Tab-separated table of C-alpha atoms and ligand atoms in Angstrom:
chain	number	residue	atom	x	y	z
A	1	UNK	CA	-19.772	18.800	-3.200
A	2	UNK	CA	-22.673	21.205	-2.555
A	3	UNK	CA	-23.143	19.711	0.907
A	4	UNK	CA	-19.441	20.176	1.599
A	5	UNK	CA	-19.670	23.862	0.686
A	6	UNK	CA	-22.774	24.310	2.842
A	7	UNK	CA	-21.106	22.654	5.877
A	8	UNK	CA	-17.974	24.762	5.430
A	9	UNK	CA	-20.092	27.874	5.373
A	10	UNK	CA	-21.704	26.714	8.599
A	11	UNK	CA	-18.246	26.520	10.244
A	12	UNK	CA	-18.028	22.722	10.088
A	13	UNK	CA	-15.086	20.503	9.141
A	14	UNK	CA	-15.265	18.146	6.166
A	15	UNK	CA	-12.808	15.642	4.715
A	16	UNK	CA	-11.793	16.392	1.139
A	17	UNK	CA	-9.594	14.665	-1.417
A	18	UNK	CA	-6.448	16.452	-2.590
A	19	UNK	CA	-3.897	15.174	-5.097
A	20	UNK	CA	-1.536	14.223	-2.228
A	21	UNK	CA	-3.595	12.852	0.691
A	22	UNK	CA	-7.098	13.499	2.065
A	23	UNK	CA	-7.340	16.673	4.052
A	24	UNK	CA	-9.608	17.757	6.948
A	25	UNK	CA	-10.838	21.158	5.801
A	26	UNK	CA	-12.370	24.141	7.575
A	27	UNK	CA	-12.665	27.905	6.941
A	28	UNK	CA	-9.124	29.205	7.523
A	29	UNK	CA	-10.383	32.670	8.524
A	30	UNK	CA	-12.739	31.385	11.255
A	31	UNK	CA	-10.996	30.590	14.553
A	32	UNK	CA	-13.968	28.508	15.721
A	33	UNK	CA	-13.897	26.388	12.614
A	34	UNK	CA	-10.147	25.957	12.786
A	35	UNK	CA	-10.413	24.947	16.456
A	36	UNK	CA	-12.641	22.053	15.392
A	37	UNK	CA	-9.871	20.751	13.129
A	38	UNK	CA	-7.485	20.610	16.155
A	39	UNK	CA	-10.216	18.920	18.251
A	40	UNK	CA	-11.187	16.290	15.683
A	41	UNK	CA	-7.556	15.423	14.885
A	42	UNK	CA	-6.505	15.521	18.564
A	43	UNK	CA	-3.710	17.709	17.225
A	44	UNK	CA	-1.692	19.785	19.693
A	45	UNK	CA	-2.210	23.465	19.132
A	46	UNK	CA	1.466	24.156	18.695
A	47	UNK	CA	1.435	22.364	15.313
A	48	UNK	CA	0.318	24.793	12.588
A	49	UNK	CA	-1.963	24.011	9.676
A	50	UNK	CA	-1.467	24.350	5.923
A	51	UNK	CA	-3.772	26.871	4.243
A	52	UNK	CA	-5.159	25.980	0.852
A	53	UNK	CA	-6.099	28.663	-1.686
A	54	UNK	CA	-8.875	28.734	-4.243
A	55	UNK	CA	-6.505	30.202	-6.845
A	56	UNK	CA	-2.828	31.069	-6.949
A	57	UNK	CA	-3.670	34.771	-7.067
A	58	UNK	CA	-5.447	34.455	-3.673
A	59	UNK	CA	-2.018	34.116	-2.048
A	60	UNK	CA	-2.072	37.851	-1.593
A	61	UNK	CA	-5.057	37.532	0.729
A	62	UNK	CA	-3.261	35.409	3.303
A	63	UNK	CA	0.438	36.298	2.964
A	64	UNK	CA	2.648	39.231	2.022
A	65	UNK	CA	3.701	39.517	-1.565
A	66	UNK	CA	6.433	36.902	-2.114
A	67	UNK	CA	9.884	37.342	-3.530
A	68	UNK	CA	10.846	36.734	-7.166
A	69	UNK	CA	11.846	33.104	-6.528
A	70	UNK	CA	8.623	32.446	-4.707
A	71	UNK	CA	6.673	34.039	-7.539
A	72	UNK	CA	8.302	31.724	-10.070
A	73	UNK	CA	7.680	28.647	-7.940
A	74	UNK	CA	4.001	29.651	-7.595
A	75	UNK	CA	3.693	30.230	-11.327
A	76	UNK	CA	5.295	26.898	-12.302
A	77	UNK	CA	4.065	24.523	-9.571
A	78	UNK	CA	0.609	25.770	-8.528
A	79	UNK	CA	-1.772	24.169	-8.524
A	80	UNK	CA	0.253	21.187	-7.337
A	81	UNK	CA	1.977	19.449	-4.409
A	82	UNK	CA	4.216	22.375	-3.328
A	83	UNK	CA	3.678	24.219	-0.069
A	84	UNK	CA	5.452	27.556	0.529
A	85	UNK	CA	6.216	29.070	3.889
A	86	UNK	CA	5.504	32.801	3.633
A	87	UNK	CA	4.897	35.732	5.984
A	88	UNK	CA	1.334	35.675	7.191
A	89	UNK	CA	-1.260	38.398	6.590
A	90	UNK	CA	-2.789	39.764	9.832
A	91	UNK	CA	-6.241	38.609	8.709
A	92	UNK	CA	-5.254	34.954	9.256
A	93	UNK	CA	-6.026	33.810	12.840
A	94	UNK	CA	-2.937	32.926	14.875
A	95	UNK	CA	-4.646	29.612	15.734
A	96	UNK	CA	-3.979	28.523	12.131
A	97	UNK	CA	-0.252	29.216	12.360
A	98	UNK	CA	0.101	28.204	15.993
A	99	UNK	CA	1.164	31.693	16.927
A	100	UNK	CA	3.752	31.985	14.133
A	101	UNK	CA	4.264	34.980	11.831
A	102	UNK	CA	4.735	32.532	8.985
A	103	UNK	CA	2.045	30.620	7.064
A	104	UNK	CA	2.243	27.452	5.009
A	105	UNK	CA	0.226	27.852	1.785
A	106	UNK	CA	-0.574	25.711	-1.133
A	107	UNK	CA	-3.043	25.375	-4.001
A	108	UNK	CA	-4.395	21.884	-4.666
A	109	UNK	CA	-4.717	20.558	-8.188
A	110	UNK	CA	-7.491	18.047	-7.359
A	111	UNK	CA	-10.578	18.903	-9.414
A	112	UNK	CA	-13.018	18.031	-6.617
A	113	UNK	CA	-11.039	20.066	-4.066
A	114	UNK	CA	-10.831	22.948	-6.539
A	115	UNK	CA	-14.535	22.929	-7.250
A	116	UNK	CA	-15.421	22.995	-3.566
A	117	UNK	CA	-12.899	25.634	-2.499
A	118	UNK	CA	-13.843	27.911	-5.435
A	119	UNK	CA	-17.504	27.633	-4.621
A	120	UNK	CA	-16.702	28.302	-0.991
A	121	UNK	CA	-14.642	31.264	-2.036
A	122	UNK	CA	-12.272	31.459	0.920
A	123	UNK	CA	-9.052	29.864	1.952
A	124	UNK	CA	-9.304	26.435	3.697
A	125	UNK	CA	-7.098	25.223	6.509
A	126	UNK	CA	-6.554	21.557	5.824
A	127	UNK	CA	-4.131	19.195	7.511
A	128	UNK	CA	-4.113	15.534	6.549
A	129	UNK	CA	-7.338	13.816	7.657
A	130	UNK	CA	-5.802	11.432	10.168
A	131	UNK	CA	-5.610	11.541	13.953
A	132	UNK	CA	-2.374	13.197	15.108
A	133	UNK	CA	0.729	11.144	14.527
A	134	UNK	CA	-0.983	8.428	12.545
A	135	UNK	CA	-0.694	7.246	8.926
A	136	UNK	CA	-2.092	9.787	6.427
A	137	UNK	CA	-5.246	8.750	4.501
A	138	UNK	CA	-5.096	8.124	0.758
A	139	UNK	CA	-8.668	6.847	0.413
A	140	UNK	CA	-12.035	7.933	1.820
A	141	UNK	CA	-12.151	4.588	3.641
A	142	UNK	CA	-8.927	5.485	5.467
A	143	UNK	CA	-10.472	8.725	6.558
A	144	UNK	CA	-13.529	6.875	7.861
A	145	UNK	CA	-11.205	4.559	9.851
A	146	UNK	CA	-9.415	7.520	11.339
A	147	UNK	CA	-12.257	10.037	11.911
A	148	UNK	CA	-15.507	8.255	11.255
A	149	UNK	CA	-18.209	9.467	13.580
A	150	UNK	CA	-16.353	12.645	14.367
A	151	UNK	CA	-17.064	14.568	11.162
A	152	UNK	CA	-20.260	15.194	9.231
A	153	UNK	CA	-19.017	14.450	5.730
A	154	UNK	CA	-16.239	12.709	3.773
A	155	UNK	CA	-16.152	13.554	0.078
A	156	UNK	CA	-15.025	10.341	-1.675
A	157	UNK	CA	-13.097	10.820	-4.918
A	158	UNK	CA	-11.239	7.496	-4.837
A	159	UNK	CA	-7.515	7.069	-4.239
A	160	UNK	CA	-5.331	10.129	-4.145
A	161	UNK	CA	-2.869	10.593	-6.989
A	162	UNK	CA	0.476	11.071	-5.262
A	163	UNK	CA	-0.190	9.214	-2.027
A	164	UNK	CA	2.313	11.286	-0.027
A	165	UNK	CA	2.180	14.866	1.236
A	166	UNK	CA	3.182	18.035	-0.529
A	167	UNK	CA	6.778	19.200	-0.394
A	168	UNK	CA	7.181	22.126	2.055
A	169	UNK	CA	9.791	24.735	1.215
A	170	UNK	CA	11.019	28.038	2.568
A	171	UNK	CA	12.910	30.521	0.346
A	172	UNK	CA	15.702	32.384	2.108
A	173	UNK	CA	17.624	34.668	-0.270
A	174	UNK	CA	18.583	32.508	-3.189
A	175	UNK	CA	18.249	29.282	-1.187
A	176	UNK	CA	15.280	26.957	-1.295
A	177	UNK	CA	15.133	24.975	1.953
A	178	UNK	CA	13.134	21.764	1.933
A	179	UNK	CA	11.408	21.589	5.266
A	180	UNK	CA	9.470	18.467	4.417
A	181	UNK	CA	10.286	16.228	1.435
A	182	UNK	CA	7.152	15.379	-0.486
A	183	UNK	CA	5.445	14.629	-3.764
A	184	UNK	CA	7.408	17.286	-5.651
A	185	UNK	CA	10.953	15.969	-6.031
A	186	UNK	CA	13.761	18.224	-4.951
A	187	UNK	CA	15.381	17.866	-8.355
A	188	UNK	CA	12.428	19.812	-9.813
A	189	UNK	CA	13.307	22.808	-7.670
A	190	UNK	CA	16.978	23.026	-8.696
A	191	UNK	CA	16.456	25.442	-11.608
A	192	UNK	CA	14.925	27.938	-9.166
A	193	UNK	CA	17.655	28.295	-6.539
A	194	UNK	CA	20.149	26.507	-4.298
A	195	UNK	CA	18.168	23.588	-2.946
A	196	UNK	CA	19.040	22.596	0.583
A	197	UNK	CA	17.668	19.817	2.644
A	198	UNK	CA	16.829	21.194	6.034
A	199	UNK	CA	18.760	19.374	8.759
A	200	UNK	CA	17.250	18.006	11.936
A	201	UNK	CA	16.806	21.265	13.863
A	202	UNK	CA	14.253	22.253	11.201
A	203	UNK	CA	11.751	20.474	13.441
A	204	UNK	CA	11.555	23.960	14.945
A	205	UNK	CA	10.684	25.545	11.591
A	206	UNK	CA	8.238	22.827	10.463
A	207	UNK	CA	7.182	21.360	13.771
A	208	UNK	CA	5.336	18.474	12.263
A	209	UNK	CA	8.692	16.836	11.490
A	210	UNK	CA	8.527	14.934	14.748
A	211	UNK	CA	10.386	11.720	15.365
A	212	UNK	CA	7.080	9.939	15.582
A	213	UNK	CA	4.853	10.843	12.662
A	214	UNK	CA	2.980	8.970	9.929
A	215	UNK	CA	3.161	6.160	12.383
A	216	UNK	CA	1.457	2.727	12.386
A	217	UNK	CA	0.449	1.314	15.768
A	218	UNK	CA	2.642	-1.760	15.190
A	219	UNK	CA	6.325	-1.350	15.903
A	220	UNK	CA	8.128	-0.371	12.675
A	221	UNK	CA	11.778	-0.993	11.950
A	222	UNK	CA	13.309	0.846	8.989
A	223	UNK	CA	16.349	-0.941	7.644
A	224	UNK	CA	19.165	1.126	6.171
A	225	UNK	CA	20.553	0.095	2.827
A	226	UNK	CA	22.198	-3.399	2.772
A	227	UNK	CA	21.269	-4.165	6.388
A	228	UNK	CA	20.524	-7.837	6.698
A	229	UNK	CA	17.429	-8.984	8.607
A	230	UNK	CA	16.573	-12.609	9.132
A	231	UNK	CA	13.118	-13.174	10.637
A	232	UNK	CA	14.385	-16.602	11.790
A	233	UNK	CA	16.355	-14.668	14.435
A	234	UNK	CA	13.025	-13.424	15.769
A	235	UNK	CA	11.211	-16.691	15.699
A	236	UNK	CA	8.785	-15.802	18.498
A	237	UNK	CA	7.446	-12.845	16.541
A	238	UNK	CA	5.003	-12.342	13.697
A	239	UNK	CA	6.793	-10.078	11.248
A	240	UNK	CA	5.612	-8.229	8.185
A	241	UNK	CA	7.799	-6.848	5.403
A	242	UNK	CA	7.358	-3.687	3.358
A	243	UNK	CA	9.746	-3.063	0.434
A	244	UNK	CA	9.943	-1.330	-2.836
A	245	UNK	CA	9.889	-4.352	-5.159
A	246	UNK	CA	10.467	-8.104	-5.235
A	247	UNK	CA	14.111	-9.195	-4.980
A	248	UNK	CA	15.554	-12.580	-5.848
A	249	UNK	CA	14.407	-14.607	-2.900
A	250	UNK	CA	15.407	-12.063	-0.296
A	251	UNK	CA	11.984	-12.094	1.310
A	252	UNK	CA	11.346	-15.812	1.302
A	253	UNK	CA	11.853	-16.081	5.015
A	254	UNK	CA	8.802	-13.813	5.665
A	255	UNK	CA	5.293	-15.154	5.693
A	256	UNK	CA	4.068	-14.410	2.141
A	257	UNK	CA	0.701	-13.011	3.381
A	258	UNK	CA	2.612	-10.419	5.354
A	259	UNK	CA	4.813	-9.091	2.541
A	260	UNK	CA	3.875	-5.887	0.681
A	261	UNK	CA	5.672	-4.467	-2.356
A	262	UNK	CA	5.207	-0.798	-3.090
A	263	UNK	CA	5.720	-1.260	-6.826
A	264	UNK	CA	6.240	-4.405	-8.861
A	265	UNK	CA	8.720	-2.721	-11.196
A	266	UNK	CA	10.291	-0.402	-8.647
A	267	UNK	CA	8.583	2.757	-9.920
A	268	UNK	CA	8.843	5.446	-7.220
A	269	UNK	CA	5.640	7.316	-8.182
A	270	UNK	CA	3.675	4.133	-7.953
A	271	UNK	CA	5.469	3.309	-4.728
A	272	UNK	CA	4.493	6.614	-3.158
A	273	UNK	CA	0.848	6.174	-4.024
A	274	UNK	CA	0.853	2.685	-2.412
A	275	UNK	CA	2.921	3.572	0.646
A	276	UNK	CA	0.329	4.575	3.263
A	277	UNK	CA	-2.222	2.008	2.086
A	278	UNK	CA	0.335	-0.833	2.381
A	279	UNK	CA	1.443	0.355	5.792
A	280	UNK	CA	-2.117	0.592	6.970
A	281	UNK	CA	-2.841	-2.947	5.703
A	282	UNK	CA	0.188	-4.415	7.446
A	283	UNK	CA	-0.834	-2.475	10.551
A	284	UNK	CA	-4.160	-4.176	10.460
A	285	UNK	CA	-2.760	-7.670	10.835
A	286	UNK	CA	-1.796	-7.228	14.472
A	287	UNK	CA	1.832	-8.220	13.864
A	288	UNK	CA	4.611	-7.881	16.403
A	289	UNK	CA	6.864	-5.994	13.996
A	290	UNK	CA	6.886	-4.447	10.493
A	291	UNK	CA	10.242	-4.337	8.764
A	292	UNK	CA	10.543	-1.660	6.072
A	293	UNK	CA	13.488	-1.746	3.661
A	294	UNK	CA	15.373	1.281	2.466
A	295	UNK	CA	14.087	3.082	-0.648
A	296	UNK	CA	16.736	4.900	-2.765
A	297	UNK	CA	16.680	8.579	-1.832
A	298	UNK	CA	16.597	10.063	-5.317
A	299	UNK	CA	13.515	11.869	-6.633
A	300	UNK	CA	10.451	11.289	-4.433
A	301	UNK	CA	12.339	8.319	-2.877
A	302	UNK	CA	13.499	10.877	-0.310
A	303	UNK	CA	9.934	11.590	0.758
A	304	UNK	CA	8.985	7.919	0.773
B	401	TXA	O1	-0.144	17.384	1.039
B	401	TXA	C1	-0.328	18.056	2.059
B	401	TXA	O2	0.393	19.003	2.346
B	401	TXA	C2	-1.563	17.721	2.917
B	401	TXA	C3	-2.808	17.988	2.120
B	401	TXA	C4	-4.072	17.697	2.902
B	401	TXA	O3	-2.798	19.298	1.667
B	401	TXA	N1	-1.515	18.484	4.140
B	401	TXA	C5	-0.663	18.192	5.115
B	401	TXA	O4	-0.909	18.997	6.280
B	401	TXA	O5	0.203	17.392	5.063
B	401	TXA	P1	-0.370	18.541	7.724
B	401	TXA	O6	-0.996	19.500	8.693
B	401	TXA	O7	-0.592	17.108	7.997
B	401	TXA	O8	1.169	18.878	7.667
B	401	TXA	C6	1.538	20.210	7.594
B	401	TXA	C7	2.972	20.389	8.012
B	401	TXA	C8	3.132	20.098	9.500
B	401	TXA	O9	4.339	19.400	9.665
B	401	TXA	C9	3.196	21.500	10.087
B	401	TXA	O10	3.978	21.489	11.225
B	401	TXA	C10	3.877	22.291	8.987
B	401	TXA	O11	3.351	21.735	7.845
B	401	TXA	N2	3.494	23.698	9.002
B	401	TXA	C11	2.273	24.204	8.756
B	401	TXA	N3	2.270	25.546	8.908
B	401	TXA	C12	3.553	25.909	9.288
B	401	TXA	C13	4.188	27.108	9.639
B	401	TXA	N4	3.579	28.281	9.590
B	401	TXA	N5	5.496	27.043	9.934
B	401	TXA	C14	6.128	25.897	9.953
B	401	TXA	N6	5.573	24.683	9.681
B	401	TXA	C15	4.306	24.679	9.317
B	402	MG	MG1	-0.233	15.206	8.446
């Protein structure tokens, strides 16, 4: 952790654990350091970065004082997996926000992340620590597979807790718009305002919501609810299966070695924490196709 702080002070990038996924962190107030994040990730510069704060109170240093609803969300959900879109303070370089007047901010609850960012004492820009478009890392090993050799340090704190990204919201009047579903379920936000799921054009508001994102290199087919899929119809192909939990014989037609369940008992929290690891594992088999079955969209099922 001390080395991480020293490297951050020297304008370097380091991979750090958060409670959602591993992040690739650098000094958010240094354009040169932030530029390294884009270079290491091969991320296009039009895709803005999330800024992480040492404490909730530090929000005032990077954004203008939020509205009442935003204040309540901060009070109740920070530190935690909620990212708020606010109006950026002029001190934050435009490179971080990809030229936007808005800034995405959050405060991580991970003890290792908290220790490092508090010792560092400044906000950290930190996108997920994967190459652009790829599956997000939920272990230090995943980060090494994605970025090994490109960064000086990966701080290993084991598997992340949630396994999927933070929920990104924007408050407009009394409405809370979900720009990216994530580890904080939309139901949890309902007491605070009218929760709305942003429709497709929100790709413009949260540009990372691209059609191809969190993507394995193997072709992935996501089956809607109740869609039948018989691998026997695709006999020339090697096909893997990813689904929430075992069903009565429904997956017998798939090679057992290529079947992954996200949670034996269908628990969505457990499923989320296994999602990217299972996808990465199947991706490593060099299959022709991965078939992923529908997960119910309630709670964090939406994000999964
Ligand atoms: O859980 C998380 O949020 C993780 C951990 C590491 O904190 N971070 C993460 O960052 O998922 P990233 O960069 O992989 O995804 C950030 C998303 C992108 O889709 C980006 O386009 C969007 O947030 N975003 C960031 N700043 C924005 C802004 N000012 N306006 C609109 N969208 C923004
Ligand atoms: Mg990402």
